[in-house]
Coordinates of N, CA and C in Angstrom, one line a residue:
Chain D
G6 N 5.5 19.7 -4.3 CA 6.9 19.3 -3.5 C 7.0 18.1 -4.6
A7 N 8.4 17.5 -3.7 CA 8.7 16.5 -4.4 C 8.4 15.3 -4.2
G8 N 7.7 14.8 -2.6 CA 7.0 13.9 -2.5 C 5.1 14.0 -2.5
V9 N 4.6 12.9 -2.5 CA 2.6 13.2 -1.7 C 3.2 13.8 -0.5
S10 N 2.4 14.3 0.1 CA 2.1 15.6 0.9 C 1.0 15.1 1.7
Q11 N 0.9 14.6 2.9 CA -0.9 14.9 3.5 C -0.9 15.2 4.9
T12 N -2.1 16.0 4.8 CA -2.2 16.5 6.1 C -3.5 15.9 6.8
P13 N -4.1 16.6 8.2 CA -3.0 16.2 8.8 C -2.2 14.7 9.6
S14 N -0.9 15.4 9.5 CA -1.0 13.4 10.0 C -1.1 13.0 11.2
N15 N -1.5 14.0 11.9 CA -2.9 13.5 13.1 C -3.8 13.7 13.4
K16 N -4.8 12.9 13.2 CA -6.0 14.0 14.0 C -6.9 13.2 15.2
V17 N -7.3 13.3 16.4 CA -8.2 12.8 16.7 C -9.6 13.3 16.8
T18 N -10.1 13.1 16.3 CA -11.9 13.6 17.0 C -12.9 12.7 18.0
E19 N -13.7 13.0 17.8 CA -15.2 12.4 18.6 C -16.0 11.5 18.0
K20 N -16.4 10.7 18.3 CA -17.4 9.9 18.0 C -18.7 11.1 17.3
G21 N -18.9 10.8 15.7 CA -20.2 11.3 15.2 C -19.6 12.6 14.7
K22 N -18.3 13.3 14.9 CA -18.1 14.3 14.2 C -17.7 13.9 13.2
Y23 N -17.1 15.0 12.1 CA -17.2 15.1 10.9 C -15.5 15.5 10.5
V24 N -14.7 14.8 9.7 CA -13.1 14.8 9.5 C -13.1 15.1 7.8
E25 N -11.7 16.0 7.5 CA -10.9 15.7 6.1 C -10.0 16.1 6.4
L26 N -9.1 14.9 5.4 CA -8.1 14.2 5.5 C -7.4 14.6 3.7
R27 N -6.3 15.9 4.0 CA -6.4 16.0 2.2 C -4.7 15.2 1.8
C28 N -4.9 15.5 0.3 CA -3.4 14.5 -0.2 C -3.2 15.8 -1.4
D29 N -1.5 16.1 -1.1 CA -1.6 16.9 -2.5 C -0.5 15.7 -3.0
P30 N -0.5 15.7 -4.0 CA 0.3 14.2 -5.0 C 1.5 14.7 -5.5
I31 N 2.2 14.1 -6.0 CA 3.5 14.8 -6.9 C 3.1 15.5 -8.1
S32 N 3.5 16.0 -8.6 CA 3.5 17.0 -9.7 C 3.6 16.3 -11.4
G33 N 2.7 16.5 -11.6 CA 2.7 15.8 -12.9 C 1.9 14.3 -12.6
H34 N 1.8 14.0 -11.6 CA 0.7 12.9 -11.3 C -0.7 12.7 -11.3
T35 N -0.9 12.0 -12.7 CA -2.6 12.2 -12.7 C -3.4 11.5 -12.0
A36 N -3.0 9.8 -11.6 CA -3.3 9.2 -10.6 C -2.9 9.2 -9.6
L37 N -4.3 9.5 -8.6 CA -4.4 9.4 -7.0 C -5.1 8.0 -6.4
Y38 N -4.6 8.2 -5.4 CA -4.7 7.1 -4.9 C -5.6 6.6 -3.1
W39 N -6.6 6.6 -2.8 CA -6.7 6.4 -1.3 C -6.6 5.1 -0.7
Y40 N -5.9 5.1 0.4 CA -5.8 3.7 0.8 C -6.1 3.2 2.7
R41 N -6.6 3.1 3.2 CA -6.9 2.5 4.5 C -5.9 1.6 5.4
Q42 N -5.0 1.8 5.9 CA -4.6 0.6 6.7 C -4.7 1.0 8.2
S43 N -5.4 -0.3 8.9 CA -5.0 -0.8 10.2 C -4.5 -1.2 11.0
L44 N -4.1 -1.4 12.5 CA -2.8 -2.0 12.8 C -2.7 -3.0 12.5
G45 N -1.5 -4.0 11.6 CA -1.0 -5.2 12.0 C -1.7 -5.6 10.6
Q46 N -2.1 -4.7 9.7 CA -2.6 -5.3 8.6 C -1.8 -4.1 6.8
G47 N -2.2 -4.9 6.4 CA -2.0 -4.7 4.9 C -3.0 -2.9 4.4
P48 N -1.9 -2.3 4.0 CA -3.6 -1.3 2.9 C -4.5 -2.1 2.4
E49 N -5.1 -1.4 2.7 CA -6.6 -1.7 2.1 C -6.9 -0.6 1.7
F50 N -7.7 -0.8 -0.4 CA -8.1 0.2 -1.6 C -9.0 0.6 -1.1
L51 N -9.1 2.1 -1.1 CA -11.1 3.0 -1.2 C -11.1 3.5 -2.3
I52 N -10.6 4.0 -2.9 CA -11.0 4.6 -4.3 C -9.7 5.3 -5.0
Y53 N -9.7 5.6 -6.5 CA -8.6 6.0 -7.6 C -9.4 6.8 -8.0
F54 N -8.8 8.1 -8.4 CA -9.0 9.1 -9.1 C -7.8 9.2 -10.4
Q55 N -8.4 9.3 -11.2 CA -8.0 10.1 -12.6 C -8.2 11.1 -13.4
G56 N -7.4 12.0 -12.7 CA -7.8 13.3 -13.1 C -8.8 13.8 -12.2
T57 N -10.0 14.1 -12.3 CA -10.3 14.9 -11.4 C -12.0 13.6 -11.2
G58 N -12.0 12.8 -11.9 CA -13.0 12.1 -11.6 C -12.7 10.6 -11.1
A59 N -13.8 10.0 -10.0 CA -13.6 9.2 -9.3 C -13.7 7.4 -10.0
A60 N -12.4 6.9 -10.7 CA -12.7 5.6 -11.6 C -13.0 4.7 -10.9
D61 N -13.1 4.4 -9.6 CA -12.9 3.5 -8.6 C -13.1 3.7 -7.2
D62 N -14.4 3.8 -7.1 CA -14.8 4.0 -5.8 C -15.2 2.6 -4.8
S63 N -14.6 1.4 -5.4 CA -15.6 0.6 -4.9 C -14.7 -0.1 -3.6
G64 N -13.9 0.4 -3.1 CA -13.4 0.8 -1.6 C -14.0 0.9 -0.7
L65 N -14.7 2.5 -0.9 CA -15.3 3.0 -0.2 C -16.5 2.2 0.8
P66 N -15.8 2.0 2.0 CA -16.8 1.0 3.3 C -18.3 1.1 3.2
N67 N -18.8 2.8 3.2 CA -19.9 3.1 3.4 C -20.2 4.5 2.7
D68 N -21.6 4.9 2.8 CA -22.1 6.6 2.2 C -21.2 7.7 2.9
R69 N -20.3 7.1 4.3 CA -20.3 8.0 5.2 C -19.0 8.6 4.7
F70 N -18.6 7.7 3.7 CA -16.6 8.7 3.2 C -17.0 8.7 1.5
F71 N -16.8 9.6 1.7 CA -16.7 10.8 0.2 C -15.0 11.1 0.1
A72 N -14.9 11.3 -1.6 CA -13.4 11.8 -1.5 C -13.8 12.3 -3.1
V73 N -13.0 13.8 -2.9 CA -13.3 14.4 -4.1 C -12.0 15.0 -4.6
R74 N -11.4 15.2 -5.8 CA -10.4 16.2 -6.9 C -10.9 16.8 -7.3
P75 N -11.2 18.4 -7.1 CA -11.7 19.1 -7.9 C -11.2 19.7 -8.9
E76 N -9.5 20.1 -9.1 CA -9.1 20.7 -10.0 C -7.9 19.3 -10.7
G77 N -7.9 18.1 -10.2 CA -6.7 17.2 -10.9 C -5.8 17.2 -10.1
S78 N -6.1 17.8 -8.7 CA -4.5 17.7 -8.5 C -5.0 17.3 -6.8
V79 N -5.2 18.4 -5.7 CA -5.1 17.6 -4.5 C -6.6 16.7 -4.6
S80 N -6.6 16.4 -3.8 CA -7.6 15.5 -3.3 C -8.2 15.8 -1.3
T81 N -9.4 15.4 -1.4 CA -9.7 15.1 0.0 C -10.7 13.6 0.2
L82 N -10.4 13.5 1.0 CA -11.4 12.5 1.7 C -12.1 12.8 3.3
K83 N -13.4 12.7 2.5 CA -14.0 13.0 3.6 C -14.8 12.2 4.6
I84 N -15.0 12.6 5.7 CA -15.7 11.4 6.5 C -16.9 11.7 7.5
Q85 N -18.2 11.6 7.1 CA -19.2 11.8 7.4 C -19.4 11.2 9.4
R86 N -19.9 11.9 10.2 CA -19.9 11.3 11.5 C -19.2 10.2 12.0
T87 N -17.8 10.1 12.1 CA -17.1 9.2 12.2 C -17.8 8.5 13.4
E88 N -17.2 7.3 13.7 CA -17.2 5.5 14.4 C -16.0 5.6 14.5
R89 N -15.6 5.0 15.7 CA -14.6 4.0 16.6 C -13.8 3.5 15.8
G90 N -14.4 2.8 15.1 CA -14.2 1.6 13.3 C -13.5 2.2 12.6
D91 N -13.3 4.0 12.4 CA -12.7 4.5 11.4 C -11.3 5.0 11.5
S92 N -11.3 4.5 13.1 CA -9.9 4.7 13.6 C -8.2 4.3 12.4
A93 N -7.3 4.7 12.1 CA -6.3 3.9 11.0 C -5.7 5.1 10.5
V94 N -5.1 4.6 9.7 CA -3.5 5.7 9.1 C -4.7 5.6 7.6
Y95 N -4.9 6.5 7.4 CA -5.0 7.1 5.9 C -4.4 7.3 4.9
L96 N -3.9 6.1 3.9 CA -2.5 6.4 3.3 C -3.3 6.9 1.6
C97 N -2.2 7.8 1.4 CA -2.7 8.4 -0.2 C -1.6 8.4 -0.7
A98 N -1.9 7.6 -2.0 CA -0.8 7.5 -3.3 C -1.0 8.1 -4.5
S99 N 0.2 8.2 -5.3 CA -0.1 8.9 -6.9 C 1.0 8.0 -7.6
S100 N 0.7 7.7 -9.1 CA 1.3 7.6 -9.9 C 1.3 8.4 -11.1
L101 N 1.9 7.9 -12.1 CA 1.9 8.2 -13.4 C 0.5 7.9 -13.9
F102 N 0.3 8.1 -15.5 CA -0.7 7.5 -15.4 C -0.3 6.6 -16.7
R103 N -0.3 5.5 -16.8 CA 0.2 4.1 -18.0 C 1.6 4.4 -17.7
S104 N 1.7 4.2 -16.1 CA 3.4 4.2 -16.3 C 3.7 2.5 -16.0
T105 N 4.4 1.8 -15.1 CA 4.8 1.1 -14.7 C 3.8 0.7 -13.7
G106 N 2.9 1.6 -12.7 CA 1.7 0.7 -12.1 C 2.7 1.0 -10.9
E107 N 4.1 1.6 -11.2 CA 4.7 2.0 -8.8 C 3.7 3.1 -8.4
L108 N 3.3 3.1 -7.1 CA 2.5 3.5 -6.0 C 3.5 4.2 -5.7
F109 N 4.0 5.8 -5.5 CA 4.5 6.7 -4.2 C 3.6 7.2 -3.3
F110 N 3.9 6.2 -1.6 CA 3.0 6.9 -0.8 C 3.5 8.3 0.1
G111 N 2.5 9.1 0.3 CA 2.6 9.9 1.6 C 2.6 9.2 3.2
E112 N 3.3 10.3 3.9 CA 3.6 9.7 5.1 C 2.1 8.7 5.8
G113 N 1.3 9.6 5.1 CA -0.4 9.1 5.6 C -1.1 10.4 6.9
S114 N -2.3 10.0 6.9 CA -2.8 10.4 8.3 C -3.5 9.7 9.2
R115 N -3.1 9.3 9.8 CA -3.4 8.8 11.7 C -4.5 10.0 12.3
L116 N -5.5 8.4 11.7 CA -7.1 9.1 12.4 C -7.8 8.1 14.1
T117 N -7.5 8.9 15.2 CA -8.4 8.0 15.6 C -9.6 8.9 16.5
V118 N -10.3 7.9 16.3 CA -11.7 8.7 17.0 C -12.1 8.0 18.5
L119 N -12.1 9.0 19.4 CA -12.7 8.3 20.3 C -14.1 8.3 20.4
Chain K
E264 N -12.7 -12.2 -7.7 CA -12.1 -11.2 -5.9 C -10.3 -11.6 -5.8
L265 N -10.2 -10.6 -6.1 CA -8.5 -10.8 -6.5 C -7.7 -10.9 -4.6
K266 N -7.4 -12.0 -4.4 CA -6.7 -12.0 -2.6 C -5.3 -12.4 -3.3
V267 N -4.6 -12.4 -2.2 CA -2.9 -11.5 -2.1 C -2.4 -12.4 -0.8
E268 N -2.2 -13.1 -0.8 CA -1.4 -14.1 0.6 C -0.1 -14.0 0.7
Q269 N 0.6 -13.6 1.8 CA 1.8 -13.4 2.1 C 2.2 -14.6 3.4
N270 N 3.2 -15.2 3.4 CA 3.8 -16.2 4.0 C 5.4 -16.4 4.0
P271 N 5.5 -16.3 5.2 CA 5.3 -16.2 6.8 C 4.5 -14.4 7.2
L272 N 3.4 -14.5 8.0 CA 3.1 -13.2 8.6 C 4.6 -12.8 9.3
F273 N 5.2 -13.5 9.9 CA 6.1 -13.5 10.9 C 7.6 -14.0 10.9
L274 N 8.5 -13.5 10.6 CA 10.1 -13.9 9.9 C 10.5 -13.5 11.3
S275 N 11.6 -14.2 12.4 CA 12.3 -14.2 13.4 C 13.7 -14.4 12.6
M276 N 14.7 -14.0 12.2 CA 15.9 -14.7 11.6 C 17.2 -14.2 12.4
Q277 N 18.5 -14.3 12.6 CA 19.7 -14.3 12.8 C 20.0 -13.5 11.6
E278 N 21.4 -12.7 12.1 CA 22.3 -11.5 11.0 C 22.6 -12.8 9.9
G279 N 23.4 -12.3 9.0 CA 23.7 -13.7 8.3 C 23.4 -15.0 7.5
K280 N 21.8 -15.0 7.9 CA 21.2 -15.9 7.7 C 20.4 -15.7 6.2
N281 N 19.9 -16.9 5.2 CA 19.4 -16.6 4.2 C 17.8 -16.9 4.3
Y282 N 17.3 -16.5 3.5 CA 15.4 -16.6 4.1 C 14.8 -16.0 3.0
T283 N 13.3 -16.7 2.8 CA 12.1 -16.4 1.7 C 11.3 -15.9 1.8
I284 N 10.3 -15.4 1.6 CA 8.9 -14.6 1.5 C 8.1 -15.0 0.4
Y285 N 7.1 -15.7 0.7 CA 6.4 -16.0 -0.4 C 4.9 -15.1 -0.5
C286 N 4.4 -15.0 -2.2 CA 3.6 -14.3 -2.3 C 2.6 -14.5 -3.2
N287 N 1.3 -15.1 -2.6 CA 0.7 -16.2 -3.7 C -0.6 -15.2 -4.0
Y288 N -1.3 -14.8 -4.9 CA -2.5 -14.4 -5.5 C -3.5 -15.3 -6.3
S289 N -4.6 -14.9 -6.6 CA -5.7 -15.6 -6.8 C -5.8 -15.6 -8.0
T290 N -5.8 -14.1 -8.9 CA -6.1 -14.3 -10.5 C -5.4 -14.0 -11.2
T291 N -5.1 -13.9 -12.0 CA -4.2 -13.3 -13.1 C -3.7 -12.4 -13.4
S292 N -2.5 -11.8 -13.2 CA -1.8 -10.6 -13.5 C -0.5 -10.9 -13.6
D293 N -0.1 -9.5 -14.2 CA 1.5 -10.2 -14.5 C 2.5 -8.8 -14.0
R294 N 1.4 -8.0 -13.0 CA 2.0 -7.1 -12.5 C 2.3 -7.0 -10.6
L295 N 3.4 -7.4 -10.3 CA 3.6 -7.4 -8.7 C 4.6 -6.4 -8.8
Y296 N 4.4 -5.7 -7.1 CA 5.2 -5.2 -7.0 C 5.8 -5.4 -4.9
W297 N 6.5 -4.8 -5.0 CA 7.3 -5.1 -3.1 C 7.5 -3.9 -2.7
Y298 N 6.9 -3.1 -1.0 CA 7.6 -2.4 -0.5 C 7.7 -2.9 0.6
R299 N 8.6 -1.9 1.5 CA 9.0 -1.8 2.7 C 8.1 -1.0 4.1
Q300 N 7.6 -1.3 5.1 CA 7.5 0.0 5.4 C 7.8 -0.8 7.2
D301 N 8.8 0.3 7.7 CA 9.1 0.7 8.6 C 8.1 1.1 9.5
P302 N 8.5 1.0 11.4 CA 7.3 1.2 12.5 C 6.8 2.7 12.5
G303 N 5.6 2.9 12.1 CA 5.5 4.2 12.0 C 5.4 4.9 10.9
K304 N 6.4 4.6 9.7 CA 6.1 5.2 8.3 C 5.9 4.3 7.5
S305 N 5.6 5.8 6.0 CA 5.1 5.1 4.7 C 5.7 3.6 4.7
L306 N 5.0 4.0 2.9 CA 5.2 2.5 2.7 C 6.2 3.0 1.1
E307 N 7.8 2.5 1.1 CA 8.8 2.4 0.5 C 9.0 1.0 -0.5
S308 N 8.9 1.8 -2.4 CA 8.3 1.1 -2.9 C 10.4 0.5 -3.2
L309 N 10.3 -1.2 -3.2 CA 11.3 -1.7 -3.2 C 11.8 -2.4 -5.1
F310 N 10.3 -2.9 -5.0 CA 10.8 -3.6 -6.5 C 9.3 -3.6 -7.2
V311 N 9.5 -3.4 -8.9 CA 8.4 -3.8 -9.4 C 8.4 -5.0 -10.8
L312 N 8.1 -6.0 -10.7 CA 8.3 -7.1 -11.7 C 6.8 -6.7 -12.4
L313 N 7.6 -6.8 -13.5 CA 6.3 -6.5 -14.5 C 5.7 -7.4 -16.0
S314 N 6.6 -8.8 -15.3 CA 6.3 -10.3 -16.7 C 7.0 -11.5 -16.3
N315 N 6.4 -12.0 -16.5 CA 6.2 -13.5 -16.2 C 7.9 -14.0 -16.4
G316 N 9.0 -14.7 -15.3 CA 10.1 -14.3 -15.4 C 11.3 -13.4 -14.7
A317 N 10.3 -12.1 -14.5 CA 11.0 -11.5 -14.2 C 11.8 -11.3 -12.7
V318 N 13.2 -10.9 -13.0 CA 13.7 -11.1 -11.4 C 14.7 -9.4 -11.1
K319 N 14.5 -9.3 -10.1 CA 15.0 -7.6 -9.9 C 16.0 -8.2 -8.3
Q320 N 17.2 -7.3 -8.6 CA 18.2 -7.1 -7.2 C 18.8 -6.3 -6.7
E321 N 18.8 -5.9 -5.6 CA 19.0 -4.5 -4.9 C 19.4 -5.1 -3.2
G322 N 20.8 -4.9 -3.4 CA 21.5 -5.6 -2.4 C 21.3 -6.6 -2.0
R323 N 21.1 -6.8 -0.4 CA 20.8 -8.4 0.2 C 19.2 -8.8 -0.3
L324 N 18.6 -8.0 -0.8 CA 16.7 -8.4 -1.5 C 17.2 -8.6 -3.3
M325 N 16.4 -10.3 -3.5 CA 16.4 -10.2 -4.9 C 14.7 -10.9 -4.9
A326 N 14.0 -10.5 -6.0 CA 12.8 -10.6 -6.0 C 12.3 -11.0 -7.2
S327 N 11.3 -12.1 -7.6 CA 11.6 -13.2 -8.6 C 9.7 -13.3 -8.7
L328 N 9.2 -13.3 -10.3 CA 8.0 -13.4 -10.1 C 7.5 -14.5 -11.4
D329 N 6.7 -15.5 -10.9 CA 6.1 -16.7 -12.1 C 5.1 -16.3 -11.7
T330 N 4.5 -15.4 -13.1 CA 3.0 -15.5 -13.2 C 1.7 -16.7 -13.8
K331 N 2.9 -17.4 -14.2 CA 1.9 -19.2 -14.5 C 1.3 -19.7 -12.9
A332 N 2.8 -19.7 -12.2 CA 1.6 -20.6 -10.7 C 1.3 -19.1 -9.8
R333 N 1.4 -17.5 -10.3 CA 0.7 -16.6 -9.7 C 1.6 -16.5 -8.0
L334 N 3.2 -16.6 -8.1 CA 3.8 -16.5 -6.9 C 4.8 -15.4 -7.3
S335 N 4.9 -15.0 -5.8 CA 6.6 -14.4 -6.4 C 7.6 -14.5 -4.6
T336 N 8.3 -14.6 -4.7 CA 9.2 -14.2 -3.8 C 10.2 -12.8 -3.5
L337 N 10.6 -13.3 -2.5 CA 11.5 -12.3 -2.2 C 12.5 -12.8 -0.9
H338 N 13.8 -12.6 -1.6 CA 14.6 -13.6 -1.3 C 15.6 -12.8 -0.3
I339 N 15.8 -13.0 0.8 CA 16.5 -12.1 2.1 C 18.4 -13.1 1.9
T340 N 19.9 -12.5 1.5 CA 20.4 -13.3 1.5 C 21.3 -11.8 2.9
A341 N 22.0 -13.4 3.5 CA 22.9 -12.5 4.5 C 22.2 -11.5 5.1
A342 N 21.5 -11.7 5.5 CA 20.2 -10.8 6.7 C 21.4 -9.9 7.8
V343 N 20.8 -8.5 7.7 CA 22.0 -7.8 8.9 C 20.2 -6.9 9.3
H344 N 20.3 -6.5 10.3 CA 19.4 -5.2 11.4 C 18.7 -5.0 10.5
D345 N 19.5 -3.7 9.6 CA 18.8 -3.0 8.6 C 17.8 -3.4 8.8
L346 N 17.7 -4.2 7.7 CA 16.0 -4.9 6.8 C 15.2 -5.4 8.4
S347 N 15.3 -5.3 8.9 CA 13.9 -5.8 10.0 C 12.8 -4.1 9.7
A348 N 11.6 -4.6 9.5 CA 10.6 -4.0 8.7 C 9.7 -4.8 8.8
T349 N 8.5 -4.6 7.9 CA 7.2 -5.3 7.5 C 7.4 -5.1 5.9
Y350 N 7.1 -5.9 5.3 CA 7.3 -6.2 3.4 C 6.2 -6.8 3.4
F351 N 5.7 -6.1 2.2 CA 4.3 -5.9 1.8 C 4.6 -6.5 -0.1
C352 N 3.2 -7.6 -0.5 CA 3.6 -7.5 -1.5 C 2.3 -7.4 -2.4
A353 N 1.9 -6.7 -3.4 CA 1.2 -6.2 -4.2 C 1.3 -6.4 -5.7
V354 N -0.7 -6.6 -5.9 CA -0.7 -7.2 -7.0 C -1.7 -6.2 -7.7
D355 N -1.4 -5.6 -9.2 CA -2.3 -5.0 -9.8 C -3.3 -5.7 -10.6
S356 N -4.5 -4.9 -10.4 CA -5.9 -6.4 -10.4 C -6.6 -6.0 -11.3
R357 N -6.2 -5.3 -12.2 CA -6.6 -5.0 -13.8 C -5.7 -5.2 -14.5
G358 N -4.2 -5.9 -14.7 CA -2.7 -5.9 -15.4 C -2.6 -4.6 -16.0
G359 N -2.8 -3.7 -15.4 CA -2.2 -2.2 -16.0 C -2.8 -1.4 -15.9
A360 N -4.0 -1.2 -16.2 CA -5.2 -0.9 -16.9 C -5.5 0.8 -15.5
T361 N -5.3 -0.1 -14.2 CA -5.9 1.8 -13.4 C -4.7 1.3 -12.2
N362 N -3.7 0.7 -12.2 CA -2.5 0.7 -11.4 C -3.6 0.5 -9.9
K363 N -4.5 -0.3 -9.9 CA -5.2 -0.5 -8.7 C -4.3 -1.7 -7.5
L364 N -4.0 -1.9 -6.5 CA -3.2 -2.7 -5.9 C -4.0 -3.1 -5.0
I365 N -3.4 -4.3 -4.9 CA -4.7 -4.8 -3.7 C -3.1 -5.4 -2.9
F366 N -3.3 -5.4 -1.7 CA -2.0 -5.9 -0.9 C -2.5 -7.1 -0.3
G367 N -1.0 -7.7 0.4 CA -0.7 -8.4 1.2 C -0.9 -8.4 2.3
T368 N -1.0 -9.2 3.5 CA -1.4 -8.8 5.0 C 0.3 -9.0 5.5
G369 N 1.5 -8.5 4.4 CA 2.6 -8.2 4.7 C 3.2 -9.6 5.7
T370 N 4.6 -9.0 5.7 CA 5.5 -9.7 6.2 C 6.5 -9.5 7.6
L371 N 6.4 -9.4 8.6 CA 7.5 -8.8 10.0 C 8.4 -9.4 10.1
L372 N 9.9 -8.7 9.4 CA 10.8 -9.3 9.6 C 11.1 -8.7 11.0
A373 N 12.1 -9.7 11.8 CA 13.0 -8.9 12.6 C 14.0 -9.8 12.3
V374 N 15.3 -9.5 12.2 CA 16.9 -9.5 12.2 C 17.2 -9.9 13.4
Q375 N 17.6 -10.5 14.0 CA 18.9 -10.5 15.2 C 19.8 -10.7 15.4
P376 N 20.8 -10.1 16.5 CA 22.1 -10.0 15.8 C 22.8 -11.0 16.7

């Protein structure tokens, strides 16, 4: 597609449940990023992929969070045993490798944990 | 660890006035980005600044970068209501090696008629 696509746009779940958030980057963009944005805050880095591998996962808050990108295109962010503090907007972005570094963001997935 | 600070955090201004938003960062980097975010929407890229002394202008907005001072400014000229949004600066934490951006906390701009 023309832009970064994220699904679902909204997800409401109960505490303790498992959640998957999907990101489809701009065609041809080899770099993919996940950020988390809480209300009134700037986006917080979670993980970065270059191709299929996670080049930097230093922002993942704990081992309940995991992300994959098996074929170097679509990525899935997985959250196990969700907690109320996980409620946020999860933003995905993509960019061209060795480019200006400009990130192109999707509309985000709003996660609410009850 | 790279830290990015913006000020002010909130700016209420009248239409027609000028103002500047400041972005300071804590470690060396020569790549800085400005984004705009409307309520409930995603981030829209405004400016990409890739060297010391870089200046970019688009309409009523002008951004500049001083890498020696670790400072970027976003100047608003003759503000209009349509500019009301939250503005974020972001710094490349590794000088372009990974495009991993660290964002500031944002400046909420409200332009009053």
